[in-house]
XYZ file of C-alpha atoms in Angstrom:
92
model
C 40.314 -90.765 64.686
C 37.431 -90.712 62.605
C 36.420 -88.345 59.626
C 33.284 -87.402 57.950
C 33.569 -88.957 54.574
C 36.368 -89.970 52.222
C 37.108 -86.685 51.218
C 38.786 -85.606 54.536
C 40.412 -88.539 55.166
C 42.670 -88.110 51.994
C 43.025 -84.844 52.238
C 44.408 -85.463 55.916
C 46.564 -88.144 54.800
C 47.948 -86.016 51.913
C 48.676 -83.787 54.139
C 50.397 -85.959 56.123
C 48.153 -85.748 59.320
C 48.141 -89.708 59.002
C 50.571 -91.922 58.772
C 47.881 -95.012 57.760
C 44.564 -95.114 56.376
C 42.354 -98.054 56.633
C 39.217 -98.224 54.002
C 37.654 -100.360 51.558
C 40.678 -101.985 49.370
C 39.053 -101.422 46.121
C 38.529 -97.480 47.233
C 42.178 -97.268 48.216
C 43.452 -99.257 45.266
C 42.277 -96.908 43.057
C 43.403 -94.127 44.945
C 46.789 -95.578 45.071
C 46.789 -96.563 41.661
C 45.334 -92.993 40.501
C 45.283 -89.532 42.283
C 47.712 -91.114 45.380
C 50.202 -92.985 42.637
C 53.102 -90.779 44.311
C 51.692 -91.044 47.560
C 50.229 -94.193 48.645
C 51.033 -97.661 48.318
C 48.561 -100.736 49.617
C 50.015 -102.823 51.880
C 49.246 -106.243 52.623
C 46.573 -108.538 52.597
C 42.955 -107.667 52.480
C 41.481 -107.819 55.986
C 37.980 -109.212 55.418
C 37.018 -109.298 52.005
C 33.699 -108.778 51.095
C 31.061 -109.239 48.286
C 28.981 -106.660 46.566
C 25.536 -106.976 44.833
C 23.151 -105.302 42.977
C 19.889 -104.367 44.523
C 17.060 -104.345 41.901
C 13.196 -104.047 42.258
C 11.268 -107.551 42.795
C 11.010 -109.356 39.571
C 13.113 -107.363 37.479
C 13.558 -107.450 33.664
C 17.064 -106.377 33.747
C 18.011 -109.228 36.946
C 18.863 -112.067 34.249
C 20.890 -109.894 31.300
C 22.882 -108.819 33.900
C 23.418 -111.910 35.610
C 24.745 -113.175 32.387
C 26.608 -110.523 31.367
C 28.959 -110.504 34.775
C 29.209 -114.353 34.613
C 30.504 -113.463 31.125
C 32.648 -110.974 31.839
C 34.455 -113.165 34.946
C 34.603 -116.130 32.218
C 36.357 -114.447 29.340
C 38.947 -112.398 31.639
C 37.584 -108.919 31.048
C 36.269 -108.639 34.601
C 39.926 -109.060 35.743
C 40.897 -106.872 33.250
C 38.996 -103.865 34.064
C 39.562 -104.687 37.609
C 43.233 -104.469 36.962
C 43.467 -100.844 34.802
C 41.363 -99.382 37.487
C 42.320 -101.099 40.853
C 46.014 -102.513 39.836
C 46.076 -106.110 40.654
C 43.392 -108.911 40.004
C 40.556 -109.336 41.892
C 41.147 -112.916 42.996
């Protein structure tokens, strides 16, 4: 079964019209590690993962300060950090 957007698809497995949900893992982390933390537990490995970006206009001022700033973040441990308070286990 299918469902609209996110929304329903909670609400239906909160309501325990599903027995399984499958989503994004960093979407159902932090549901699991936030509003479903008495609910919902990820199971598993990750199925595919995949990599985000961030789509900015052609030539960009801000394309190299924030380049930097995530390589920074990944090198001192605070991306892992902040991916851990919000999603519950590292991102590696």
């Amino acid at each position: 079964r299918t469902y609209d957007n996110l929304d329903m698809l909670l609400k239906a497995f909160e309501d325990e019209k599903l027995d399984a949900v499958v989503f994004d893992a960093p979407i159902l982390a932090y549901y699991a590690n936030n509003d479903g933390r008495d609910i919902a537990k990820v199971v598993g490995p990750v199925f595919l993962r995949e990599n985000y970006g961030i789509l900015l206009p052609p030539d960009s001022p801000l394309a190299e300060p924030i380049n930097q700033s995530l390589l920074r973040l990944r090198e001192n441990g605070t991306y892992d950090e902040i991916y851990r308070k919000w999603f519950g286990t590292s991102s590696r």
